[in-house]
Short mmCIF file of C-alpha atoms in Angstrom, two decimals:
data_model
loop_
_atom_site.label_atom_id
_atom_site.label_comp_id
_atom_site.label_asym_id
_atom_site.label_seq_id
_atom_site.Cartn_x
_atom_site.Cartn_y
_atom_site.Cartn_z
CA MET K 722 -8.42 25.40 11.09
CA PRO K 723 -5.75 25.53 8.27
CA ALA K 724 -2.57 23.65 9.08
CA THR K 725 0.34 25.43 9.86
CA ARG K 726 3.37 26.10 7.41
CA LYS K 727 5.62 27.15 10.25
CA LEU K 728 8.21 24.47 11.43
CA PRO K 729 9.75 24.89 14.99
CA THR K 730 13.33 24.58 15.58
CA GLU K 731 12.89 22.06 18.47
CA LEU K 732 10.57 19.17 18.83
CA ASP K 733 10.03 15.92 21.18
CA ALA K 734 9.21 14.00 17.61
CA VAL K 735 8.77 14.77 13.99
CA ILE K 736 6.82 12.61 11.81
CA VAL K 737 7.08 12.65 8.19
CA GLY K 738 3.95 12.02 6.10
CA ALA K 739 0.37 13.16 7.04
CA GLY K 740 -1.79 9.92 5.84
CA PHE K 741 -3.50 7.54 8.01
CA SER K 742 -0.35 6.39 9.76
CA GLY K 743 1.33 10.00 10.20
CA LEU K 744 -1.97 11.56 11.55
CA TYR K 745 -2.77 8.54 14.05
CA GLN K 746 0.96 8.81 15.38
CA LEU K 747 0.52 12.52 16.00
CA TYR K 748 -2.77 11.81 17.93
CA LYS K 749 -0.97 9.20 19.90
CA LEU K 750 2.26 11.08 20.75
CA ARG K 751 0.16 14.50 21.50
CA ASN K 752 -1.79 12.62 23.97
CA LEU K 753 1.28 11.91 25.90
CA GLY K 754 1.90 15.35 26.33
CA MET K 755 4.74 15.56 23.81
CA HIS K 756 5.61 18.29 21.38
CA VAL K 757 5.17 16.90 18.10
CA LYS K 758 4.64 17.98 14.40
CA VAL K 759 3.70 16.24 11.04
CA VAL K 760 5.61 17.33 8.15
CA GLU K 761 4.04 16.93 4.69
CA ALA K 762 4.98 17.55 1.13
CA GLY K 763 1.53 17.78 -0.18
CA SER K 764 -0.87 20.98 -0.03
CA ASP K 765 -3.07 18.93 2.30
CA ILE K 766 -3.40 15.82 4.53
CA GLY K 767 -4.28 12.40 3.34
CA GLY K 768 -1.16 10.74 2.18
CA THR K 769 -1.97 8.23 -0.49
CA TRP K 770 -5.59 9.18 -0.83
CA TYR K 771 -4.25 13.04 -1.21
CA TRP K 772 -2.24 11.95 -4.21
CA ASN K 773 -3.94 9.29 -5.79
CA ARG K 774 -7.00 11.04 -7.29
CA TYR K 775 -7.04 9.04 -10.69
CA PRO K 776 -10.51 8.12 -12.12
CA GLY K 777 -11.71 5.44 -10.24
CA ALA K 778 -9.35 5.35 -7.49
CA ARG K 779 -10.80 3.11 -4.72
CA CYS K 780 -9.76 1.01 -1.96
CA ASP K 781 -9.48 -2.76 -2.07
CA VAL K 782 -10.70 -3.30 1.54
CA GLU K 783 -14.23 -3.06 2.44
CA SER K 784 -15.30 0.21 3.79
CA MET K 785 -16.20 -1.02 7.04
CA HIS K 786 -12.98 -2.59 7.62
CA TYR K 787 -11.00 0.40 6.34
CA SER K 788 -11.26 2.88 9.15
CA TYR K 789 -9.63 3.60 12.41
CA SER K 790 -10.53 1.83 15.25
CA PHE K 791 -9.18 4.04 17.93
CA ASP K 792 -12.54 6.34 18.42
CA PRO K 793 -15.69 3.91 19.35
CA GLU K 794 -17.90 6.69 18.73
CA LEU K 795 -16.57 7.64 15.60
CA GLU K 796 -17.14 3.95 14.30
CA GLN K 797 -20.70 4.31 15.36
CA GLU K 798 -21.22 7.60 13.78
CA TRP K 799 -19.42 7.60 10.30
CA GLU K 800 -21.77 6.45 7.51
CA TRP K 801 -19.93 4.66 4.54
CA THR K 802 -21.88 5.04 1.13
CA GLU K 803 -20.36 2.20 -0.69
CA LYS K 804 -19.25 -1.39 -0.33
CA TYR K 805 -15.77 -0.12 -1.24
CA PRO K 806 -14.83 3.45 -0.54
CA SER K 807 -13.68 5.66 -3.28
CA GLN K 808 -10.98 8.07 -3.04
CA PRO K 809 -12.91 11.15 -2.44
CA GLU K 810 -14.96 9.27 0.22
CA ILE K 811 -11.67 8.29 2.28
CA LEU K 812 -10.39 11.56 1.93
CA SER K 813 -13.55 13.25 3.35
CA TYR K 814 -13.02 10.63 6.11
CA ILE K 815 -9.41 11.47 7.11
CA HIS K 816 -10.37 15.29 6.99
CA HIS K 817 -13.13 14.54 9.24
CA VAL K 818 -11.10 12.76 11.73
CA ALA K 819 -8.42 15.24 11.57
CA ASP K 820 -11.14 18.31 12.40
CA ARG K 821 -12.73 16.10 15.11
CA HIS K 822 -9.29 15.67 17.05
CA ASP K 823 -7.86 19.10 16.22
CA LEU K 824 -4.90 17.51 14.29
CA ARG K 825 -4.45 20.00 11.67
CA ARG K 826 -2.92 22.56 14.04
CA ASP K 827 0.09 20.45 14.14
CA VAL K 828 0.57 19.53 10.39
CA VAL K 829 3.05 21.44 8.49
CA LEU K 830 2.20 21.31 4.88
CA ASP K 831 3.79 21.98 1.43
CA THR K 832 7.13 20.96 3.36
CA LYS K 833 9.28 18.05 1.67
CA VAL K 834 11.88 16.53 3.79
CA THR K 835 15.06 15.90 2.29
CA ALA K 836 17.21 14.89 5.03
CA ALA K 837 17.35 13.40 8.52
CA HIS K 838 20.75 13.09 10.24
CA TYR K 839 21.23 11.40 13.79
CA ASP K 840 23.71 13.11 16.31
CA GLU K 841 25.40 10.93 18.63
CA ASP K 842 26.51 13.63 21.15
CA SER K 843 23.16 15.01 21.50
CA ALA K 844 21.06 11.93 20.58
CA LEU K 845 18.85 13.98 18.35
CA TRP K 846 17.83 13.76 14.89
CA THR K 847 18.24 17.17 12.66
CA VAL K 848 15.45 17.06 10.05
CA ARG K 849 15.90 19.37 7.08
CA THR K 850 13.30 20.69 4.48
CA GLU K 851 13.92 21.45 0.67
CA ALA K 852 13.49 25.10 1.68
CA GLY K 853 16.45 24.94 4.14
CA GLU K 854 14.55 24.91 7.48
CA GLU K 855 16.02 22.51 10.17
CA VAL K 856 14.32 21.00 13.08
CA SER K 857 15.87 19.10 15.99
CA ALA K 858 13.92 16.12 17.82
CA ARG K 859 14.37 13.05 19.75
CA TYR K 860 12.57 10.82 17.69
CA CYS K 861 12.09 10.73 13.74
CA ILE K 862 9.11 8.60 12.78
CA MET K 863 8.83 7.82 8.90
CA ALA K 864 5.05 7.79 8.03
CA VAL K 865 6.16 8.06 4.53
CA GLY K 866 3.88 5.26 2.83
CA CYS K 867 4.81 2.18 1.04
CA LEU K 868 3.42 3.24 -2.40
CA SER K 869 4.38 6.88 -2.53
CA VAL K 870 7.22 7.29 -5.04
CA PRO K 871 5.94 6.97 -8.59
CA LYS K 872 7.95 5.08 -11.26
CA LYS K 873 7.89 6.33 -14.95
CA PRO K 874 8.07 4.23 -17.78
CA GLU K 875 11.64 2.63 -18.65
CA VAL K 876 11.66 4.40 -22.10
CA PRO K 877 12.82 7.29 -23.57
CA GLY K 878 10.95 10.04 -25.08
CA LEU K 879 8.40 11.28 -22.40
CA GLU K 880 9.90 14.86 -22.48
CA ARG K 881 9.05 14.96 -26.35
CA PHE K 882 5.40 14.43 -26.18
CA ARG K 883 3.27 17.41 -27.11
CA GLY K 884 0.07 16.08 -25.81
CA ASP K 885 -0.99 16.07 -22.06
CA TRP K 886 0.59 13.41 -19.81
CA TYR K 887 -0.66 12.38 -16.55
CA HIS K 888 0.82 9.92 -13.86
CA THR K 889 -2.05 8.18 -11.77
CA CYS K 890 -0.42 9.19 -8.68
CA ASP K 891 -0.18 12.85 -9.02
CA TRP K 892 -3.44 13.54 -10.90
CA PRO K 893 -4.65 17.06 -11.36
CA GLU K 894 -7.18 18.02 -8.47
CA SER K 895 -9.18 19.77 -11.06
CA GLY K 896 -9.73 16.14 -12.87
CA VAL K 897 -9.23 15.49 -16.27
CA ASP K 898 -11.94 15.41 -19.16
CA PHE K 899 -10.87 13.02 -21.99
CA THR K 900 -14.03 13.67 -24.00
CA GLY K 901 -13.23 13.31 -27.88
CA LYS K 902 -9.64 12.52 -26.97
CA ARG K 903 -7.48 9.53 -28.15
CA VAL K 904 -5.86 8.22 -25.09
CA ALA K 905 -2.89 5.72 -24.20
CA VAL K 906 -2.99 4.04 -20.77
CA ILE K 907 0.30 2.50 -19.98
CA GLY K 908 0.30 -0.09 -17.15
CA THR K 909 -2.24 -2.51 -15.92
CA GLY K 910 -1.67 -2.85 -12.39
CA SER K 911 -4.22 -1.50 -9.75
CA SER K 912 -4.29 2.14 -10.65
CA GLY K 913 -4.55 1.07 -14.35
CA ILE K 914 -7.39 -1.50 -13.80
CA GLN K 915 -9.27 0.92 -11.94
CA ALA K 916 -8.95 4.03 -14.16
CA VAL K 917 -9.33 2.08 -17.82
CA PRO K 918 -13.26 1.53 -17.50
CA ILE K 919 -13.66 5.37 -16.39
CA ILE K 920 -11.54 6.65 -19.24
CA ALA K 921 -12.92 4.37 -21.77
CA LYS K 922 -16.43 6.10 -21.15
CA GLN K 923 -15.22 9.46 -22.25
CA ALA K 924 -12.38 8.96 -24.68
CA ASP K 925 -13.07 8.41 -28.41
CA ALA K 926 -10.22 5.88 -28.39
CA LEU K 927 -8.43 4.29 -25.89
CA THR K 928 -5.12 1.90 -26.36
CA VAL K 929 -4.15 0.01 -23.16
CA PHE K 930 -0.54 -1.01 -23.37
CA GLN K 931 0.13 -4.14 -21.25
CA ARG K 932 3.32 -5.68 -20.31
CA THR K 933 2.21 -8.24 -17.74
CA PRO K 934 -1.59 -9.17 -17.67
CA ASN K 935 -2.77 -9.07 -13.85
CA PHE K 936 -5.47 -11.21 -12.00
CA SER K 937 -8.45 -8.96 -11.31
CA LEU K 938 -11.50 -9.84 -9.49
CA PRO K 939 -15.03 -7.93 -9.70
CA THR K 940 -16.01 -5.73 -6.52
CA PHE K 941 -19.70 -5.88 -7.17
CA ASN K 942 -19.47 -2.45 -5.75
CA GLY K 943 -22.65 -0.37 -5.13
CA PRO K 944 -24.60 1.16 -2.12
CA ILE K 945 -23.40 -0.39 1.18
CA ASP K 946 -25.64 -3.11 2.63
CA GLN K 947 -27.38 -1.38 5.72
CA ASP K 948 -27.95 -4.65 7.55
CA MET K 949 -24.54 -5.52 7.14
CA VAL K 950 -23.63 -2.24 8.61
CA ALA K 951 -25.81 -2.83 11.60
CA ASP K 952 -24.25 -5.98 12.14
CA ILE K 953 -20.82 -4.99 12.13
CA LYS K 954 -21.44 -2.01 14.38
CA SER K 955 -23.25 -3.97 16.83
CA ARG K 956 -19.94 -6.11 17.28
CA TYR K 957 -17.06 -3.96 16.04
CA ARG K 958 -14.83 -4.61 19.13
CA GLU K 959 -14.95 -8.44 18.27
CA ILE K 960 -14.47 -7.71 14.57
CA ARG K 961 -11.57 -5.28 15.28
CA GLU K 962 -9.88 -7.95 17.23
CA GLU K 963 -10.29 -10.84 15.14
CA SER K 964 -8.89 -8.69 12.24
CA ARG K 965 -5.62 -8.13 14.43
CA GLN K 966 -5.40 -12.07 15.00
CA SER K 967 -5.97 -13.09 11.10
CA GLY K 968 -3.43 -13.65 8.51
CA PHE K 969 -4.31 -10.46 6.11
CA GLY K 970 -5.94 -8.01 8.53
CA VAL K 971 -9.44 -8.84 7.44
CA ALA K 972 -11.59 -11.24 9.99
CA ILE K 973 -12.58 -14.11 7.82
CA GLU K 974 -13.12 -17.97 8.46
CA PRO K 975 -9.63 -19.49 7.74
CA PRO K 976 -9.52 -22.28 5.25
CA THR K 977 -8.91 -25.98 6.62
CA ARG K 978 -8.39 -27.96 3.64
CA SER K 979 -5.90 -28.30 0.44
CA ALA K 980 -7.03 -27.47 -2.82
CA LEU K 981 -5.70 -30.78 -4.16
CA GLU K 982 -8.09 -32.98 -1.64
CA VAL K 983 -11.22 -31.29 -2.84
CA ASP K 984 -13.41 -32.87 -5.82
CA PRO K 985 -12.96 -30.73 -8.80
CA ASP K 986 -16.47 -29.80 -9.00
CA GLU K 987 -17.05 -29.10 -5.44
CA ARG K 988 -13.81 -26.96 -5.99
CA HIS K 989 -15.10 -25.20 -8.59
CA ARG K 990 -18.31 -24.33 -6.75
CA ASN K 991 -16.50 -23.00 -3.86
CA TYR K 992 -14.36 -20.45 -6.07
CA GLU K 993 -17.66 -19.35 -8.12
CA GLU K 994 -19.30 -18.78 -4.52
CA ARG K 995 -16.24 -16.84 -3.33
CA TRP K 996 -16.19 -14.88 -6.62
CA GLN K 997 -19.36 -13.74 -6.22
CA ARG K 998 -18.50 -12.13 -2.93
CA GLY K 999 -16.34 -9.47 -4.57
CA ASN K 1000 -13.44 -9.28 -2.43
CA LEU K 1001 -9.65 -10.01 -2.62
CA THR K 1002 -9.58 -12.61 0.30
CA GLY K 1003 -12.26 -14.84 -1.06
CA VAL K 1004 -10.69 -16.96 -3.75
CA LEU K 1005 -7.20 -16.40 -2.63
CA GLN K 1006 -7.99 -17.82 0.82
CA ALA K 1007 -10.46 -20.47 -0.53
CA TYR K 1008 -7.66 -23.34 0.65
CA THR K 1009 -4.66 -23.74 2.69
CA ASP K 1010 -2.13 -24.18 0.18
CA LEU K 1011 -2.99 -21.68 -2.82
CA LEU K 1012 0.08 -19.41 -1.82
CA ALA K 1013 2.28 -22.38 -1.20
CA ASP K 1014 2.01 -25.07 -3.91
CA GLU K 1015 1.98 -24.79 -7.64
CA GLU K 1016 -0.35 -27.26 -8.30
CA ALA K 1017 -2.95 -25.82 -5.90
CA ASN K 1018 -2.52 -22.40 -7.07
CA GLU K 1019 -3.27 -23.24 -10.59
CA THR K 1020 -6.70 -24.53 -9.87
CA ALA K 1021 -7.39 -20.87 -8.69
CA ALA K 1022 -5.46 -19.17 -11.39
CA GLU K 1023 -7.25 -21.23 -13.91
CA PHE K 1024 -10.74 -20.34 -12.34
CA VAL K 1025 -9.94 -16.82 -12.69
CA ARG K 1026 -8.62 -17.16 -16.30
CA GLY K 1027 -11.79 -19.26 -16.95
CA LYS K 1028 -13.75 -15.84 -16.03
CA ILE K 1029 -11.59 -13.72 -18.15
CA ARG K 1030 -12.49 -15.84 -21.01
CA GLU K 1031 -16.35 -15.72 -20.06
CA ILE K 1032 -16.27 -11.97 -20.04
CA VAL K 1033 -14.23 -11.02 -22.88
CA ASP K 1034 -15.94 -11.60 -26.26
CA ASP K 1035 -12.72 -11.63 -28.53
CA PRO K 1036 -10.76 -14.82 -27.73
CA GLU K 1037 -7.50 -13.38 -28.86
CA THR K 1038 -7.90 -10.24 -26.60
CA ALA K 1039 -8.92 -12.78 -23.58
CA GLU K 1040 -5.71 -14.79 -23.72
CA LYS K 1041 -3.84 -11.75 -23.77
CA LEU K 1042 -5.56 -10.59 -20.52
CA CYS K 1043 -4.99 -14.03 -18.90
CA PRO K 1044 -1.84 -14.09 -16.74
CA LYS K 1045 -0.07 -17.25 -17.44
CA THR K 1046 3.62 -16.74 -16.34
CA TYR K 1047 3.17 -16.48 -12.38
CA ALA K 1048 1.06 -17.86 -9.56
CA PHE K 1049 -2.28 -16.08 -8.79
CA GLY K 1050 -1.90 -13.72 -5.71
CA THR K 1051 1.95 -13.29 -6.10
CA LYS K 1052 1.44 -10.25 -7.95
CA ARG K 1053 -0.96 -7.94 -6.19
CA PRO K 1054 -4.41 -9.08 -7.30
CA CYS K 1055 -6.77 -6.26 -8.20
CA LEU K 1056 -10.53 -5.59 -7.60
CA ASP K 1057 -12.32 -4.08 -10.61
CA THR K 1058 -15.60 -2.53 -11.77
CA GLY K 1059 -16.09 -3.50 -15.28
CA TYR K 1060 -12.42 -3.92 -16.39
CA TYR K 1061 -12.61 -6.93 -18.64
CA GLU K 1062 -15.73 -5.82 -20.15
CA THR K 1063 -14.31 -2.59 -21.46
CA PHE K 1064 -12.39 -4.70 -23.90
CA ASN K 1065 -15.51 -5.54 -25.60
CA SER K 1066 -16.01 -1.93 -26.80
CA ASP K 1067 -14.99 -1.15 -30.45
CA HIS K 1068 -13.05 1.87 -29.48
CA VAL K 1069 -10.77 0.03 -26.89
CA GLU K 1070 -7.59 -1.61 -27.98
CA LEU K 1071 -5.16 -3.97 -25.95
CA VAL K 1072 -1.58 -3.89 -27.02
CA ASP K 1073 0.59 -6.98 -25.50
CA LEU K 1074 3.99 -5.42 -25.00
CA ARG K 1075 5.25 -8.97 -24.48
CA GLU K 1076 4.67 -9.43 -28.39
CA THR K 1077 5.42 -6.12 -29.63
CA PRO K 1078 7.64 -4.26 -26.72
CA LEU K 1079 7.60 -0.42 -25.99
CA VAL K 1080 10.56 1.30 -27.72
CA GLU K 1081 9.59 5.12 -27.19
CA ILE K 1082 7.42 7.82 -26.44
CA THR K 1083 7.17 10.07 -29.38
CA ASP K 1084 5.97 13.70 -29.95
CA SER K 1085 2.71 12.42 -30.98
CA GLY K 1086 2.28 8.99 -29.16
CA VAL K 1087 3.69 5.74 -28.28
CA ARG K 1088 5.85 3.44 -30.37
CA THR K 1089 6.19 -0.19 -29.98
CA SER K 1090 8.45 -2.64 -32.14
CA ASP K 1091 5.56 -2.95 -34.45
CA ARG K 1092 4.03 0.59 -35.03
CA GLU K 1093 3.30 3.99 -33.67
CA TYR K 1094 0.12 4.65 -31.96
CA GLU K 1095 -0.87 8.44 -32.20
CA VAL K 1096 -2.77 9.78 -28.99
CA ASP K 1097 -3.71 13.22 -27.73
CA SER K 1098 -3.16 12.18 -23.96
CA LEU K 1099 -1.04 9.85 -22.04
CA VAL K 1100 -1.92 8.16 -18.84
CA LEU K 1101 1.40 6.57 -16.93
CA ALA K 1102 -0.05 3.75 -14.36
CA THR K 1103 3.54 2.54 -14.14
CA GLY K 1104 3.26 2.08 -10.50
CA PHE K 1105 5.75 2.93 -7.53
CA ASP K 1106 9.44 2.40 -6.18
CA ALA K 1107 7.51 0.29 -3.40
CA MET K 1108 8.15 0.01 0.31
CA THR K 1109 11.80 1.57 0.37
CA GLY K 1110 11.57 4.23 -2.30
CA ALA K 1111 10.18 6.89 -0.12
CA LEU K 1112 12.46 6.26 2.74
CA LEU K 1113 15.55 6.15 0.38
CA ASN K 1114 14.52 9.35 -1.31
CA ILE K 1115 15.35 11.19 2.07
CA ASP K 1116 19.12 11.30 2.94
CA ILE K 1117 18.79 9.35 6.19
CA ARG K 1118 21.98 8.84 8.19
CA GLY K 1119 22.50 7.19 11.56
CA ARG K 1120 25.57 6.47 13.73
CA GLY K 1121 28.90 7.46 12.35
CA GLY K 1122 26.96 9.18 9.37
CA GLN K 1123 25.92 5.99 7.82
CA PRO K 1124 23.53 6.51 5.22
CA LEU K 1125 20.50 4.12 5.12
CA ARG K 1126 21.09 3.89 1.33
CA GLU K 1127 24.35 2.34 1.99
CA LYS K 1128 23.10 0.12 4.57
CA TRP K 1129 20.28 -1.02 2.20
CA GLN K 1130 22.37 -1.63 -0.61
CA ASP K 1131 21.51 -5.15 -0.69
CA GLY K 1132 18.10 -4.88 0.59
CA PRO K 1133 16.12 -3.33 3.55
CA ALA K 1134 16.90 -4.80 6.87
CA LEU K 1135 15.13 -3.57 9.84
CA TYR K 1136 14.11 -5.40 13.36
CA LEU K 1137 10.24 -6.17 13.13
CA GLY K 1138 10.10 -3.58 10.18
CA LEU K 1139 10.35 -0.98 12.72
CA ASN K 1140 13.90 0.15 13.10
CA PRO K 1141 17.16 -0.48 11.32
CA ALA K 1142 20.11 -1.19 13.54
CA GLY K 1143 22.47 1.99 14.07
CA PHE K 1144 19.59 4.57 13.48
CA PRO K 1145 18.50 5.24 17.30
CA ASN K 1146 15.07 6.54 17.70
CA LEU K 1147 14.17 6.23 14.21
CA PHE K 1148 10.85 4.42 13.51
CA THR K 1149 9.31 3.23 10.26
CA ILE K 1150 5.56 2.81 10.28
CA THR K 1151 4.52 -0.49 8.17
CA GLY K 1152 8.04 -0.52 6.95
CA PRO K 1153 10.12 -3.64 5.10
CA GLY K 1154 9.92 -6.65 7.16
CA SER K 1155 6.34 -6.19 8.60
CA PRO K 1156 3.25 -7.50 7.22
CA SER K 1157 2.51 -3.85 5.44
CA VAL K 1158 1.41 -4.24 2.11
CA LEU K 1159 0.25 -7.95 2.45
CA SER K 1160 -2.30 -6.76 5.27
CA ASN K 1161 -5.30 -4.38 5.62
CA MET K 1162 -3.09 -1.41 5.89
CA ILE K 1163 -5.19 0.38 8.55
CA VAL K 1164 -5.06 -2.66 10.75
CA SER K 1165 -1.07 -2.59 10.40
CA ILE K 1166 -1.06 1.38 10.77
CA GLU K 1167 -2.82 1.05 14.08
CA GLN K 1168 -0.77 -1.71 15.50
CA HIS K 1169 2.77 -0.16 14.74
CA VAL K 1170 1.59 3.34 15.99
CA GLU K 1171 0.12 1.82 19.33
CA TRP K 1172 3.40 -0.22 19.83
CA ILE K 1173 5.73 2.68 19.14
CA THR K 1174 3.82 4.90 21.37
CA ASP K 1175 4.01 2.61 24.14
CA LEU K 1176 7.75 2.29 23.56
CA VAL K 1177 8.15 6.18 23.59
CA GLU K 1178 5.95 6.16 26.97
CA HIS K 1179 8.24 3.46 28.60
CA MET K 1180 11.39 5.44 27.71
CA ARG K 1181 10.12 8.77 29.00
CA HIS K 1182 9.02 6.71 32.37
CA ARG K 1183 12.39 5.02 32.72
CA GLU K 1184 14.03 8.35 31.57
CA LEU K 1185 15.82 6.37 28.79
CA ARG K 1186 17.35 8.34 25.94
CA THR K 1187 17.86 6.10 22.84
CA VAL K 1188 16.30 2.99 21.49
CA GLU K 1189 17.86 0.91 18.52
CA ALA K 1190 17.56 -2.72 17.44
CA THR K 1191 20.76 -4.78 18.03
CA GLU K 1192 22.29 -6.12 14.90
CA THR K 1193 21.60 -9.64 16.02
CA ALA K 1194 17.86 -8.87 16.44
CA GLU K 1195 18.00 -7.32 13.17
CA LYS K 1196 19.75 -10.31 11.27
CA GLU K 1197 17.51 -12.79 12.84
CA TRP K 1198 14.40 -10.89 12.01
CA THR K 1199 15.59 -10.07 8.52
CA ASP K 1200 16.62 -14.01 7.72
CA HIS K 1201 13.35 -14.99 9.44
CA VAL K 1202 11.24 -12.88 6.87
CA ARG K 1203 13.04 -14.35 4.00
CA GLU K 1204 12.81 -17.96 5.19
CA VAL K 1205 8.74 -17.40 5.67
CA GLY K 1206 8.65 -15.93 2.28
CA ASP K 1207 10.68 -18.78 0.91
CA MET K 1208 7.94 -21.16 2.23
CA THR K 1209 5.53 -19.47 -0.38
CA LEU K 1210 5.29 -19.04 -4.17
CA TYR K 1211 5.88 -15.15 -4.04
CA PRO K 1212 9.61 -14.95 -4.59
CA GLN K 1213 9.19 -17.07 -7.77
CA THR K 1214 7.42 -14.01 -9.23
CA ASP K 1215 8.96 -10.60 -10.46
CA SER K 1216 6.66 -8.29 -8.74
CA TRP K 1217 7.16 -4.99 -6.72
CA TYR K 1218 6.69 -6.98 -3.54
CA MET K 1219 10.22 -8.49 -4.61
CA GLY K 1220 11.54 -5.01 -5.93
CA ALA K 1221 11.61 -6.56 -9.38
CA ASN K 1222 9.78 -3.68 -11.13
CA VAL K 1223 12.66 -1.13 -10.33
CA PRO K 1224 15.92 -1.79 -12.49
CA GLY K 1225 18.73 -2.55 -10.07
CA LYS K 1226 16.90 -2.73 -7.13
CA PRO K 1227 17.66 -5.63 -4.76
CA ARG K 1228 15.35 -8.64 -5.34
CA LEU K 1229 13.90 -9.96 -2.18
CA LEU K 1230 10.46 -9.95 -0.46
CA MET K 1231 10.05 -7.00 1.25
CA ALA K 1232 7.12 -7.78 3.65
CA TYR K 1233 6.27 -10.17 6.32
CA LEU K 1234 4.37 -13.31 5.15
CA GLY K 1235 3.97 -14.81 8.62
CA GLY K 1236 0.52 -13.42 9.22
CA VAL K 1237 -0.64 -10.25 10.81
CA GLY K 1238 -1.81 -11.98 13.98
CA PRO K 1239 1.56 -13.75 14.50
CA TYR K 1240 3.41 -10.79 13.69
CA TRP K 1241 1.23 -8.56 16.36
CA GLN K 1242 2.02 -11.62 18.93
CA LYS K 1243 5.83 -11.36 18.25
CA CYS K 1244 5.73 -7.55 18.99
CA GLN K 1245 3.96 -7.90 22.16
CA GLU K 1246 6.37 -10.69 23.36
CA VAL K 1247 9.25 -8.35 22.53
CA ALA K 1248 7.69 -5.54 24.50
CA ALA K 1249 6.82 -7.89 27.36
CA ASN K 1250 10.61 -9.02 27.70
CA ASP K 1251 11.91 -5.44 28.19
CA TYR K 1252 11.91 -4.70 24.58
CA GLU K 1253 14.01 -7.60 23.68
CA GLY K 1254 16.19 -7.12 20.67
CA PHE K 1255 16.31 -3.52 21.16
CA ALA K 1256 19.29 -1.51 23.08
CA LEU K 1257 17.78 0.89 25.48
CA SER K 1258 20.18 3.62 26.78
CA ALA K 1259 20.06 6.14 29.50
#
């Protein structure tokens, strides 16, 4: 059944965004008997996995752990084909879930939300769309995603470029054929690292423009191990609970020792064994202090740099690819399939923008301080205005007409990453101040959606009209998020975790580093104590 394009004028709840979080929130609220619609700017459901169709797009959480847990039958029936799920397979999974639970009938596509204003007299939100439609609702739930507003290069000239250009987060649905083309890729974050090996197989010449080298680990991806699948399916409930109680939302055995108390040879063997696992958490969680102690972190960082030097034939290129100015893990580490190996090809060139900065995009290519590189096609893998970009792109106004953008001019402040003080009945799924991007997103999404749903059900049962964080609770939680972050190496690094990739954006750690498990327990305690820290009003 196609999703409707008609938006009613009155609802119990409006959900903005039809990705994993928006669709699950729809499922949960509809089961309460509420009149709910999801409003989605795209032409189909899927969120991140609808927009990010670039070559090589793939999740960095293994397939068996990157799925909903609310439907036990679906857990057993669905068959993933690869160790790490590709964008088309994840999108197929989302479509299957939506059809299985008849979610599409309550999704309004091709409808961009531009404003959400709170009216104190009626205690209702008025949500406006780009087309001028308006809908009023008791609850407004932002499921807009943490990485959904693309960031273009901070250099002039893109409008002059005569060739074809593409941003990795807005790739043509029909795909792009680079056969016989000279291609430039700007950016070496996750999307660039995933796309480069694929593009290199097609292009006649590929030039990769790198400002900051990234730590990347191999996936060793391939057909999924069926023995592993059978084992996980036999104890999915146990594994799901372990994931919720873990640090990063993936069930693994936690480390018990410091990297500095281990013999160097033993430490190297441990890193090597974890490298061969082909996942993000292996090397990063080998020891207790890798994210808190510079000397300990350097042991892991140098191990990865050693791997880069082994893989890349040209020593000069290898050194350019080795990160040396920040701690391992404090920028989002990447997973790749043949990224470093790609630079062993004669038709692939790496340009270090630290040595020769990017000056402009010309009508025929890319100019650095050294020279101009003529290309036929340009790929922008320049990342996102993370965490707050999608929220602040909407004109959200709370009590007294206060704009959220004004409230957050010095950085985002929310209680539990769920609700900002002064914005009643507004919720953000995996918002700033929650584990969010420093976790398995599906685990964090389900936890938030279920907590919000329980709160809404509590309010309906007690005939309450509004809920909002108190300023005291918001401040205490925001301070706690900062204090926990300051105990780590993250604030020392200019990363999108810190907002440092967007000029003028407040610089602070936007995700909660206390762990998925402790965060979940805090949310449970708040609910058990009659939603302590929230003001509930009839």
